[in-house]
Amino acid sequence: MGRHGARLRWVVALVAATVAVLATVDRFREREHEWRSGGDAVTVTVEALLPEPGQVSDLAAAHGARNAGKTVAGDPDDQSVLLRLHWSGPGQPGTYQVILLDSRDRPARVMRPILGWDATGGTGSNWAGSYEVLAERYDWLAGVASRPWSSDSLSTPDNLGAVGTRAVADGSLVALFRMGVAAAPLTDPSHLVVAFCHVEADGEVRWAKKVPVPAAR
């Protein structure tokens, strides 16, 4: 009886371990699928405007940026890009983070966010070390990783940043970015690419969707 009981316990333990391994494999597969296709259920449309320095505040206000005239000014030494986004799809927990890239550089260079506005008002810009997983998962986002100063230190470039907004089912966002003082002047918005990313409340990145920016109308 004792030998039979020991064998039964061994079989039960083996079955439990097998179930745990299979569950882990399933979660891994689901996560890999989410990295590849998590944004497929969300439709994103985008337009980029290239205002002159004196037009930035008025144009931002005209497109829904609340109090833009009081908070936004153009910089004659740093070209502005005003981004308009709309998305629709299932609501998500957490936030959407919008990163704007200049694809003329290799890897594509992240542009510095200034301010954003959604239906609730002004939104801030942010950057977290957890976002750098994007560079590991997507080759087109290789430029979002910090660069080493030396063998034992890292520097987060000043331009790295994203504009956040609530991950509602149907929403819109107006966001202002700057090209960077040393950047070549941009005349064709189709050189820009948007990374539309879902980030959970705890800061874990779930997926990123590549959204090309169309040429000016």
C-alpha atoms as a PDB file:
ATOM      1  CA  MET A   1       0.000   0.000   0.000  1.00  0.00           C
ATOM      2  CA  GLY A   2       2.858   2.358   0.874  1.00  0.00           C
ATOM      3  CA  ARG A   3       4.612   1.662  -2.412  1.00  0.00           C
ATOM      4  CA  HIS A   4       1.363   2.185  -4.314  1.00  0.00           C
ATOM      5  CA  GLY A   5       0.730   5.452  -2.463  1.00  0.00           C
ATOM      6  CA  ALA A   6       4.233   6.727  -3.226  1.00  0.00           C
ATOM      7  CA  ARG A   7       3.802   5.902  -6.906  1.00  0.00           C
ATOM      8  CA  LEU A   8       0.442   7.651  -6.953  1.00  0.00           C
ATOM      9  CA  ARG A   9       1.937  10.759  -5.384  1.00  0.00           C
ATOM     10  CA  TRP A  10       4.740  10.679  -7.958  1.00  0.00           C
ATOM     11  CA  VAL A  11       2.228  10.444 -10.802  1.00  0.00           C
ATOM     12  CA  VAL A  12       0.186  13.312  -9.367  1.00  0.00           C
ATOM     13  CA  ALA A  13       3.305  15.449  -9.002  1.00  0.00           C
ATOM     14  CA  LEU A  14       4.372  14.642 -12.566  1.00  0.00           C
ATOM     15  CA  VAL A  15       0.948  15.555 -13.923  1.00  0.00           C
ATOM     16  CA  ALA A  16       0.959  18.827 -11.958  1.00  0.00           C
ATOM     17  CA  ALA A  17       4.442  19.707 -13.247  1.00  0.00           C
ATOM     18  CA  THR A  18       3.407  18.891 -16.812  1.00  0.00           C
ATOM     19  CA  VAL A  19       0.294  21.063 -16.492  1.00  0.00           C
ATOM     20  CA  ALA A  20       2.415  23.933 -15.120  1.00  0.00           C
ATOM     21  CA  VAL A  21       4.900  23.641 -17.987  1.00  0.00           C
ATOM     22  CA  LEU A  22       2.127  23.564 -20.575  1.00  0.00           C
ATOM     23  CA  ALA A  23       0.483  26.599 -18.955  1.00  0.00           C
ATOM     24  CA  THR A  24       3.804  28.463 -19.075  1.00  0.00           C
ATOM     25  CA  VAL A  25       4.251  27.568 -22.744  1.00  0.00           C
ATOM     26  CA  ASP A  26       0.720  28.764 -23.502  1.00  0.00           C
ATOM     27  CA  ARG A  27       1.342  32.072 -21.722  1.00  0.00           C
ATOM     28  CA  PHE A  28       4.595  32.515 -23.636  1.00  0.00           C
ATOM     29  CA  ARG A  29       2.843  31.862 -26.933  1.00  0.00           C
ATOM     30  CA  GLU A  30       0.033  34.252 -26.051  1.00  0.00           C
ATOM     31  CA  ARG A  31       2.538  36.936 -25.090  1.00  0.00           C
ATOM     32  CA  GLU A  32       4.493  36.498 -28.315  1.00  0.00           C
ATOM     33  CA  HIS A  33       1.277  36.768 -30.280  1.00  0.00           C
ATOM     34  CA  GLU A  34       0.396  39.940 -28.370  1.00  0.00           C
ATOM     35  CA  TRP A  35       3.771  41.498 -29.212  1.00  0.00           C
ATOM     36  CA  ARG A  36       3.167  40.737 -32.897  1.00  0.00           C
ATOM     37  CA  SER A  37      -0.533  41.449 -33.216  1.00  0.00           C
ATOM     38  CA  GLY A  38      -1.774  43.185 -30.072  1.00  0.00           C
ATOM     39  CA  GLY A  39      -2.485  46.412 -31.909  1.00  0.00           C
ATOM     40  CA  ASP A  40      -4.429  44.832 -34.751  1.00  0.00           C
ATOM     41  CA  ALA A  41      -7.774  45.462 -33.027  1.00  0.00           C
ATOM     42  CA  VAL A  42      -7.086  49.209 -32.789  1.00  0.00           C
ATOM     43  CA  THR A  43      -7.464  51.435 -35.847  1.00  0.00           C
ATOM     44  CA  VAL A  44      -5.284  54.547 -35.727  1.00  0.00           C
ATOM     45  CA  THR A  45      -5.356  57.493 -38.102  1.00  0.00           C
ATOM     46  CA  VAL A  46      -2.778  60.263 -37.927  1.00  0.00           C
ATOM     47  CA  GLU A  47      -1.964  63.608 -39.489  1.00  0.00           C
ATOM     48  CA  ALA A  48       1.168  65.696 -38.973  1.00  0.00           C
ATOM     49  CA  LEU A  49       1.229  69.470 -39.398  1.00  0.00           C
ATOM     50  CA  LEU A  50       4.409  71.523 -39.761  1.00  0.00           C
ATOM     51  CA  PRO A  51       3.569  75.012 -38.456  1.00  0.00           C
ATOM     52  CA  GLU A  52       5.836  78.014 -38.554  1.00  0.00           C
ATOM     53  CA  PRO A  53       6.971  79.141 -35.082  1.00  0.00           C
ATOM     54  CA  GLY A  54       4.388  81.899 -34.905  1.00  0.00           C
ATOM     55  CA  GLN A  55       1.558  79.535 -35.897  1.00  0.00           C
ATOM     56  CA  VAL A  56       2.079  76.817 -33.273  1.00  0.00           C
ATOM     57  CA  SER A  57      -0.227  78.033 -30.507  1.00  0.00           C
ATOM     58  CA  ASP A  58      -3.069  79.081 -32.816  1.00  0.00           C
ATOM     59  CA  LEU A  59      -2.915  75.871 -34.828  1.00  0.00           C
ATOM     60  CA  ALA A  60      -2.805  73.712 -31.696  1.00  0.00           C
ATOM     61  CA  ALA A  61      -5.813  75.564 -30.270  1.00  0.00           C
ATOM     62  CA  ALA A  62      -7.697  75.246 -33.560  1.00  0.00           C
ATOM     63  CA  HIS A  63      -7.327  71.482 -33.414  1.00  0.00           C
ATOM     64  CA  GLY A  64      -8.546  71.060 -29.858  1.00  0.00           C
ATOM     65  CA  ALA A  65      -5.560  71.842 -27.650  1.00  0.00           C
ATOM     66  CA  ARG A  66      -7.102  73.571 -24.629  1.00  0.00           C
ATOM     67  CA  ASN A  67      -5.352  76.744 -23.467  1.00  0.00           C
ATOM     68  CA  ALA A  68      -2.644  76.174 -26.074  1.00  0.00           C
ATOM     69  CA  GLY A  69      -2.196  79.896 -26.524  1.00  0.00           C
ATOM     70  CA  LYS A  70      -1.109  80.218 -22.905  1.00  0.00           C
ATOM     71  CA  THR A  71       1.254  77.270 -22.787  1.00  0.00           C
ATOM     72  CA  VAL A  72       2.689  76.714 -26.253  1.00  0.00           C
ATOM     73  CA  ALA A  73       5.102  78.804 -28.252  1.00  0.00           C
ATOM     74  CA  GLY A  74       7.077  77.967 -31.357  1.00  0.00           C
ATOM     75  CA  ASP A  75      10.865  77.911 -31.346  1.00  0.00           C
ATOM     76  CA  PRO A  76      12.545  79.427 -34.418  1.00  0.00           C
ATOM     77  CA  ASP A  77      15.625  77.274 -33.768  1.00  0.00           C
ATOM     78  CA  ASP A  78      13.740  73.992 -33.257  1.00  0.00           C
ATOM     79  CA  GLN A  79      11.088  72.957 -35.779  1.00  0.00           C
ATOM     80  CA  SER A  80       7.689  71.973 -34.371  1.00  0.00           C
ATOM     81  CA  VAL A  81       5.482  69.085 -35.466  1.00  0.00           C
ATOM     82  CA  LEU A  82       1.843  69.038 -34.420  1.00  0.00           C
ATOM     83  CA  LEU A  83       0.412  65.536 -34.454  1.00  0.00           C
ATOM     84  CA  ARG A  84      -3.312  64.725 -34.625  1.00  0.00           C
ATOM     85  CA  LEU A  85      -4.396  61.172 -33.828  1.00  0.00           C
ATOM     86  CA  HIS A  86      -7.689  59.353 -33.631  1.00  0.00           C
ATOM     87  CA  TRP A  87      -8.137  55.728 -32.680  1.00  0.00           C
ATOM     88  CA  SER A  88     -10.988  53.270 -32.276  1.00  0.00           C
ATOM     89  CA  GLY A  89     -11.104  49.758 -30.897  1.00  0.00           C
ATOM     90  CA  PRO A  90     -11.658  47.969 -27.600  1.00  0.00           C
ATOM     91  CA  GLY A  91     -10.893  49.872 -24.420  1.00  0.00           C
ATOM     92  CA  GLN A  92      -7.714  48.800 -22.647  1.00  0.00           C
ATOM     93  CA  PRO A  93      -6.482  49.050 -19.063  1.00  0.00           C
ATOM     94  CA  GLY A  94      -3.655  51.548 -18.665  1.00  0.00           C
ATOM     95  CA  THR A  95      -2.581  54.101 -21.248  1.00  0.00           C
ATOM     96  CA  TYR A  96      -1.577  54.578 -24.834  1.00  0.00           C
ATOM     97  CA  GLN A  97       1.835  56.156 -25.283  1.00  0.00           C
ATOM     98  CA  VAL A  98       2.597  57.965 -28.532  1.00  0.00           C
ATOM     99  CA  ILE A  99       6.192  58.125 -29.763  1.00  0.00           C
ATOM    100  CA  LEU A 100       7.116  60.084 -32.895  1.00  0.00           C
ATOM    101  CA  LEU A 101      10.135  59.088 -34.958  1.00  0.00           C
ATOM    102  CA  ASP A 102      12.089  60.647 -37.810  1.00  0.00           C
ATOM    103  CA  SER A 103      12.749  57.808 -40.249  1.00  0.00           C
ATOM    104  CA  ARG A 104      15.375  59.789 -42.177  1.00  0.00           C
ATOM    105  CA  ASP A 105      17.854  58.644 -39.535  1.00  0.00           C
ATOM    106  CA  ARG A 106      19.011  55.052 -39.021  1.00  0.00           C
ATOM    107  CA  PRO A 107      17.804  53.903 -36.629  1.00  0.00           C
ATOM    108  CA  ALA A 108      14.799  56.182 -36.671  1.00  0.00           C
ATOM    109  CA  ARG A 109      15.336  59.006 -34.196  1.00  0.00           C
ATOM    110  CA  VAL A 110      12.827  59.684 -31.437  1.00  0.00           C
ATOM    111  CA  MET A 111      11.542  63.257 -31.459  1.00  0.00           C
ATOM    112  CA  ARG A 112      11.174  65.195 -28.223  1.00  0.00           C
ATOM    113  CA  PRO A 113       7.583  65.554 -26.992  1.00  0.00           C
ATOM    114  CA  ILE A 114       6.491  68.916 -25.602  1.00  0.00           C
ATOM    115  CA  LEU A 115       2.792  68.674 -24.671  1.00  0.00           C
ATOM    116  CA  GLY A 116      -0.334  66.719 -25.481  1.00  0.00           C
ATOM    117  CA  TRP A 117      -4.081  67.269 -25.195  1.00  0.00           C
ATOM    118  CA  ASP A 118      -6.922  64.745 -25.163  1.00  0.00           C
ATOM    119  CA  ALA A 119     -10.619  64.938 -24.240  1.00  0.00           C
ATOM    120  CA  THR A 120      -9.808  65.535 -20.562  1.00  0.00           C
ATOM    121  CA  GLY A 121      -7.333  68.362 -21.173  1.00  0.00           C
ATOM    122  CA  GLY A 122      -3.555  68.554 -21.105  1.00  0.00           C
ATOM    123  CA  THR A 123      -1.476  65.401 -20.904  1.00  0.00           C
ATOM    124  CA  GLY A 124       2.162  65.200 -20.015  1.00  0.00           C
ATOM    125  CA  SER A 125       5.115  63.521 -21.629  1.00  0.00           C
ATOM    126  CA  ASN A 126       7.104  60.817 -19.948  1.00  0.00           C
ATOM    127  CA  TRP A 127       9.728  58.137 -20.344  1.00  0.00           C
ATOM    128  CA  ALA A 128      10.347  54.981 -18.319  1.00  0.00           C
ATOM    129  CA  GLY A 129      13.161  52.476 -18.493  1.00  0.00           C
ATOM    130  CA  SER A 130      10.572  49.746 -19.071  1.00  0.00           C
ATOM    131  CA  TYR A 131       9.773  51.314 -22.453  1.00  0.00           C
ATOM    132  CA  GLU A 132      13.199  50.323 -23.730  1.00  0.00           C
ATOM    133  CA  VAL A 133      11.913  46.775 -24.205  1.00  0.00           C
ATOM    134  CA  LEU A 134      10.435  48.222 -27.409  1.00  0.00           C
ATOM    135  CA  ALA A 135      13.926  48.332 -28.911  1.00  0.00           C
ATOM    136  CA  GLU A 136      14.312  44.613 -28.180  1.00  0.00           C
ATOM    137  CA  ARG A 137      10.952  43.625 -29.643  1.00  0.00           C
ATOM    138  CA  TYR A 138      10.753  45.811 -32.771  1.00  0.00           C
ATOM    139  CA  ASP A 139      13.646  46.557 -35.093  1.00  0.00           C
ATOM    140  CA  TRP A 140      11.956  49.771 -36.285  1.00  0.00           C
ATOM    141  CA  LEU A 141      12.130  51.044 -32.686  1.00  0.00           C
ATOM    142  CA  ALA A 142      15.846  50.395 -32.225  1.00  0.00           C
ATOM    143  CA  GLY A 143      16.375  54.088 -31.524  1.00  0.00           C
ATOM    144  CA  VAL A 144      14.391  54.109 -28.264  1.00  0.00           C
ATOM    145  CA  ALA A 145      17.195  52.507 -26.249  1.00  0.00           C
ATOM    146  CA  SER A 146      19.553  54.546 -24.074  1.00  0.00           C
ATOM    147  CA  ARG A 147      23.101  54.800 -25.331  1.00  0.00           C
ATOM    148  CA  PRO A 148      26.162  53.944 -23.222  1.00  0.00           C
ATOM    149  CA  TRP A 149      28.453  56.756 -22.166  1.00  0.00           C
ATOM    150  CA  SER A 150      31.047  54.193 -21.125  1.00  0.00           C
ATOM    151  CA  SER A 151      31.249  50.507 -20.347  1.00  0.00           C
ATOM    152  CA  ASP A 152      29.582  51.000 -16.963  1.00  0.00           C
ATOM    153  CA  SER A 153      27.123  53.860 -17.439  1.00  0.00           C
ATOM    154  CA  LEU A 154      24.058  54.654 -19.496  1.00  0.00           C
ATOM    155  CA  SER A 155      22.627  57.927 -20.661  1.00  0.00           C
ATOM    156  CA  THR A 156      18.991  58.534 -21.543  1.00  0.00           C
ATOM    157  CA  PRO A 157      19.001  61.030 -24.430  1.00  0.00           C
ATOM    158  CA  ASP A 158      17.037  64.216 -23.853  1.00  0.00           C
ATOM    159  CA  ASN A 159      14.825  63.561 -26.862  1.00  0.00           C
ATOM    160  CA  LEU A 160      13.433  60.232 -25.610  1.00  0.00           C
ATOM    161  CA  GLY A 161       9.821  60.620 -24.588  1.00  0.00           C
ATOM    162  CA  ALA A 162       6.202  59.754 -25.269  1.00  0.00           C
ATOM    163  CA  VAL A 163       2.895  61.567 -24.927  1.00  0.00           C
ATOM    164  CA  GLY A 164       0.411  59.550 -22.889  1.00  0.00           C
ATOM    165  CA  THR A 165      -3.363  59.361 -22.988  1.00  0.00           C
ATOM    166  CA  ARG A 166      -6.048  57.093 -21.556  1.00  0.00           C
ATOM    167  CA  ALA A 167      -6.539  53.849 -23.480  1.00  0.00           C
ATOM    168  CA  VAL A 168     -10.220  54.493 -24.129  1.00  0.00           C
ATOM    169  CA  ALA A 169     -12.185  52.675 -26.809  1.00  0.00           C
ATOM    170  CA  ASP A 170     -12.567  55.727 -29.021  1.00  0.00           C
ATOM    171  CA  GLY A 171     -10.314  58.713 -28.532  1.00  0.00           C
ATOM    172  CA  SER A 172      -8.251  61.493 -30.003  1.00  0.00           C
ATOM    173  CA  LEU A 173      -5.040  63.264 -29.130  1.00  0.00           C
ATOM    174  CA  VAL A 174      -3.228  66.401 -30.238  1.00  0.00           C
ATOM    175  CA  ALA A 175       0.491  66.307 -29.439  1.00  0.00           C
ATOM    176  CA  LEU A 176       3.325  68.745 -30.030  1.00  0.00           C
ATOM    177  CA  PHE A 177       6.847  67.519 -30.754  1.00  0.00           C
ATOM    178  CA  ARG A 178      10.104  69.225 -31.665  1.00  0.00           C
ATOM    179  CA  MET A 179      12.506  67.970 -34.304  1.00  0.00           C
ATOM    180  CA  GLY A 180      15.665  68.888 -32.384  1.00  0.00           C
ATOM    181  CA  VAL A 181      18.012  71.826 -32.895  1.00  0.00           C
ATOM    182  CA  ALA A 182      20.478  69.812 -34.968  1.00  0.00           C
ATOM    183  CA  ALA A 183      17.843  68.061 -37.108  1.00  0.00           C
ATOM    184  CA  ALA A 184      17.606  68.717 -40.819  1.00  0.00           C
ATOM    185  CA  PRO A 185      14.482  70.752 -41.726  1.00  0.00           C
ATOM    186  CA  LEU A 186      11.447  68.575 -42.420  1.00  0.00           C
ATOM    187  CA  THR A 187       9.156  69.446 -45.320  1.00  0.00           C
ATOM    188  CA  ASP A 188       7.502  66.061 -45.969  1.00  0.00           C
ATOM    189  CA  PRO A 189       5.566  64.565 -43.005  1.00  0.00           C
ATOM    190  CA  SER A 190       5.677  61.105 -44.624  1.00  0.00           C
ATOM    191  CA  HIS A 191       9.220  60.778 -43.274  1.00  0.00           C
ATOM    192  CA  LEU A 192       7.644  60.493 -39.817  1.00  0.00           C
ATOM    193  CA  VAL A 193       6.434  57.316 -38.121  1.00  0.00           C
ATOM    194  CA  VAL A 194       4.231  56.996 -35.044  1.00  0.00           C
ATOM    195  CA  ALA A 195       4.680  54.225 -32.495  1.00  0.00           C
ATOM    196  CA  PHE A 196       1.278  53.750 -30.834  1.00  0.00           C
ATOM    197  CA  CYS A 197       1.987  51.722 -27.699  1.00  0.00           C
ATOM    198  CA  HIS A 198      -0.187  50.112 -25.061  1.00  0.00           C
ATOM    199  CA  VAL A 199       1.227  50.318 -21.527  1.00  0.00           C
ATOM    200  CA  GLU A 200      -0.489  48.836 -18.484  1.00  0.00           C
ATOM    201  CA  ALA A 201      -1.006  50.789 -15.256  1.00  0.00           C
ATOM    202  CA  ASP A 202       2.035  49.099 -13.693  1.00  0.00           C
ATOM    203  CA  GLY A 203       4.241  50.334 -16.534  1.00  0.00           C
ATOM    204  CA  GLU A 204       4.537  47.058 -18.463  1.00  0.00           C
ATOM    205  CA  VAL A 205       4.551  47.550 -22.213  1.00  0.00           C
ATOM    206  CA  ARG A 206       2.136  45.216 -23.977  1.00  0.00           C
ATOM    207  CA  TRP A 207       2.598  46.042 -27.665  1.00  0.00           C
ATOM    208  CA  ALA A 208       3.432  48.749 -30.200  1.00  0.00           C
ATOM    209  CA  LYS A 209       1.684  49.481 -33.482  1.00  0.00           C
ATOM    210  CA  LYS A 210       3.560  51.123 -36.353  1.00  0.00           C
ATOM    211  CA  VAL A 211       1.529  53.927 -37.928  1.00  0.00           C
ATOM    212  CA  PRO A 212       2.991  55.663 -41.005  1.00  0.00           C
ATOM    213  CA  VAL A 213       2.322  59.376 -41.312  1.00  0.00           C
ATOM    214  CA  PRO A 214       0.830  60.395 -44.662  1.00  0.00           C
ATOM    215  CA  ALA A 215       2.251  63.194 -46.799  1.00  0.00           C
ATOM    216  CA  ALA A 216       0.750  66.656 -46.451  1.00  0.00           C
ATOM    217  CA  ARG A 217      -2.486  67.176 -48.311  1.00  0.00           C
END
